[in-house]
Amino acid sequence: MINSKKNKFIIAIAIQTAILFFIILFKLLILSGGEEVFLKIRPVDPRDPFRGDYITFQYDISRIKGSFFDSSEKIKYGDKIYIPLLKRKNYHVVTNRISKNKPDTGIFIKGAVNDIRQKGDSLDEVFVSYGCKF
């Protein structure tokens, strides 16, 4: 009876250790196969009555001018877009063309349209959210 409890405990620890090992291995494989991208950020320092003082960061590429989009492509909320990046000094910046189609070459970030601001018939600004999907 004691031996059975001990075996169950050892198996439970081994399963947890194996899960942690595979999570770490998966993240290392992503890091070894990708390229580091440095983006400029804009600090936002809001005050919230429930959370107090805190800081959040927004990427410069989270707000994209409408002129970067091809006028033939209709952009709407939730659309997946691809943002090609160019290296400038110590960080990456948005190129002048953003599309719904995945680029064949180069570094890019996949994002989703979060909000669209328009002036008249033309796109003024598009807000993009980013996330990692594996």
Short mmCIF file of C-alpha atoms in Angstrom, two decimals:
data_model
loop_
_atom_site.label_atom_id
_atom_site.label_comp_id
_atom_site.label_asym_id
_atom_site.label_seq_id
_atom_site.Cartn_x
_atom_site.Cartn_y
_atom_site.Cartn_z
CA MET A 1 0.00 0.00 0.00
CA ILE A 2 2.77 2.46 0.90
CA ASN A 3 4.68 1.45 -2.19
CA SER A 4 1.63 2.22 -4.37
CA LYS A 5 1.29 5.76 -2.98
CA LYS A 6 4.99 6.34 -3.47
CA ASN A 7 4.81 5.15 -7.09
CA LYS A 8 1.83 7.41 -7.83
CA PHE A 9 3.69 10.37 -6.34
CA ILE A 10 6.80 9.65 -8.42
CA ILE A 11 4.71 9.28 -11.59
CA ALA A 12 2.92 12.59 -10.89
CA ILE A 13 6.26 14.39 -10.42
CA ALA A 14 7.67 12.77 -13.58
CA ILE A 15 4.65 13.87 -15.66
CA GLN A 16 4.91 17.46 -14.40
CA THR A 17 8.65 17.52 -15.09
CA ALA A 18 8.12 16.15 -18.61
CA ILE A 19 5.46 18.79 -19.36
CA LEU A 20 7.79 21.58 -18.19
CA PHE A 21 10.62 20.12 -20.26
CA PHE A 22 8.50 20.06 -23.44
CA ILE A 23 7.25 23.62 -22.88
CA ILE A 24 10.83 24.87 -22.53
CA LEU A 25 11.98 22.82 -25.54
CA PHE A 26 9.14 24.22 -27.67
CA LYS A 27 10.05 27.82 -26.78
CA LEU A 28 13.74 27.17 -27.48
CA LEU A 29 12.90 25.77 -30.92
CA ILE A 30 10.96 28.95 -31.72
CA LEU A 31 13.84 31.16 -30.59
CA SER A 32 16.46 29.17 -32.50
CA GLY A 33 14.52 29.28 -35.78
CA GLY A 34 13.45 32.92 -35.73
CA GLU A 35 15.06 36.32 -35.88
CA GLU A 36 15.01 38.95 -33.14
CA VAL A 37 13.00 42.02 -34.02
CA PHE A 38 13.31 45.24 -32.03
CA LEU A 39 10.39 47.65 -32.23
CA LYS A 40 10.06 51.23 -31.00
CA ILE A 41 7.55 51.64 -28.21
CA ARG A 42 5.43 54.50 -26.95
CA PRO A 43 4.99 54.52 -23.18
CA VAL A 44 1.49 55.23 -21.92
CA ASP A 45 1.19 56.28 -18.28
CA PRO A 46 -2.50 56.09 -17.35
CA ARG A 47 -4.10 56.39 -13.93
CA ASP A 48 -6.83 53.97 -12.97
CA PRO A 49 -8.89 54.24 -9.76
CA PHE A 50 -8.78 50.46 -9.27
CA ARG A 51 -5.23 49.66 -10.43
CA GLY A 52 -3.58 52.92 -9.43
CA ASP A 53 -0.60 54.20 -11.40
CA TYR A 54 0.81 51.82 -13.97
CA ILE A 55 2.58 51.85 -17.31
CA THR A 56 1.67 50.09 -20.53
CA PHE A 57 3.58 50.07 -23.78
CA GLN A 58 2.28 50.46 -27.30
CA TYR A 59 4.36 49.63 -30.33
CA ASP A 60 4.82 52.33 -32.95
CA ILE A 61 3.51 49.84 -35.49
CA SER A 62 0.26 49.39 -33.55
CA ARG A 63 -1.07 52.51 -35.27
CA ILE A 64 -0.59 52.43 -39.01
CA LYS A 65 -1.40 55.20 -41.44
CA GLY A 66 -4.02 54.34 -44.03
CA SER A 67 -1.68 55.36 -46.84
CA PHE A 68 0.40 52.22 -46.17
CA PHE A 69 -2.47 50.03 -47.42
CA ASP A 70 -3.19 49.27 -51.05
CA SER A 71 -6.36 51.17 -51.98
CA SER A 72 -7.70 48.14 -53.86
CA GLU A 73 -7.74 46.04 -50.67
CA LYS A 74 -10.73 46.68 -48.43
CA ILE A 75 -9.57 46.50 -44.83
CA LYS A 76 -12.11 45.75 -42.12
CA TYR A 77 -12.17 44.86 -38.42
CA GLY A 78 -10.63 41.46 -37.69
CA ASP A 79 -8.73 41.15 -40.98
CA LYS A 80 -5.36 39.40 -40.79
CA ILE A 81 -2.65 41.61 -42.23
CA TYR A 82 1.07 41.23 -42.85
CA ILE A 83 3.41 44.09 -41.98
CA PRO A 84 6.84 43.91 -43.66
CA LEU A 85 9.66 45.37 -41.57
CA LEU A 86 12.96 47.04 -42.43
CA LYS A 87 15.94 47.33 -40.11
CA ARG A 88 16.84 50.94 -39.22
CA LYS A 89 19.75 51.52 -36.85
CA ASN A 90 18.81 49.61 -33.68
CA TYR A 91 15.18 48.80 -34.41
CA HIS A 92 12.76 47.74 -37.15
CA VAL A 93 10.23 50.01 -38.87
CA VAL A 94 7.20 49.46 -41.08
CA THR A 95 7.77 49.50 -44.82
CA ASN A 96 5.46 51.55 -47.00
CA ARG A 97 3.29 48.60 -48.12
CA ILE A 98 1.01 46.52 -45.89
CA SER A 99 -1.13 43.75 -47.31
CA LYS A 100 -3.54 40.95 -46.53
CA ASN A 101 -1.23 38.66 -48.51
CA LYS A 102 1.75 37.02 -46.87
CA PRO A 103 5.08 38.33 -48.27
CA ASP A 104 7.31 35.81 -50.03
CA THR A 105 10.53 37.09 -48.46
CA GLY A 106 11.79 39.31 -45.68
CA ILE A 107 10.84 39.89 -42.08
CA PHE A 108 7.19 40.57 -41.34
CA ILE A 109 4.70 40.50 -38.48
CA LYS A 110 1.24 39.04 -38.76
CA GLY A 111 -1.42 41.12 -37.04
CA ALA A 112 -5.15 41.65 -36.83
CA VAL A 113 -7.04 44.89 -37.46
CA ASN A 114 -8.40 46.11 -34.14
CA ASP A 115 -9.96 49.43 -35.13
CA ILE A 116 -10.21 51.66 -38.18
CA ARG A 117 -10.42 55.45 -38.17
CA GLN A 118 -11.61 57.08 -41.36
CA LYS A 119 -11.93 60.63 -42.60
CA GLY A 120 -14.51 60.66 -45.36
CA ASP A 121 -13.87 57.87 -47.84
CA SER A 122 -10.17 57.45 -47.15
CA LEU A 123 -8.46 55.40 -44.46
CA ASP A 124 -6.82 57.66 -41.91
CA GLU A 125 -5.44 55.24 -39.34
CA VAL A 126 -5.63 51.51 -38.60
CA PHE A 127 -5.04 50.01 -35.17
CA VAL A 128 -3.44 46.57 -35.15
CA SER A 129 -3.09 43.96 -32.43
CA TYR A 130 -0.41 41.28 -32.42
CA GLY A 131 -0.23 37.92 -30.83
CA CYS A 132 1.69 34.73 -31.16
CA LYS A 133 -0.11 31.74 -32.58
CA PHE A 134 1.67 28.42 -32.63
#
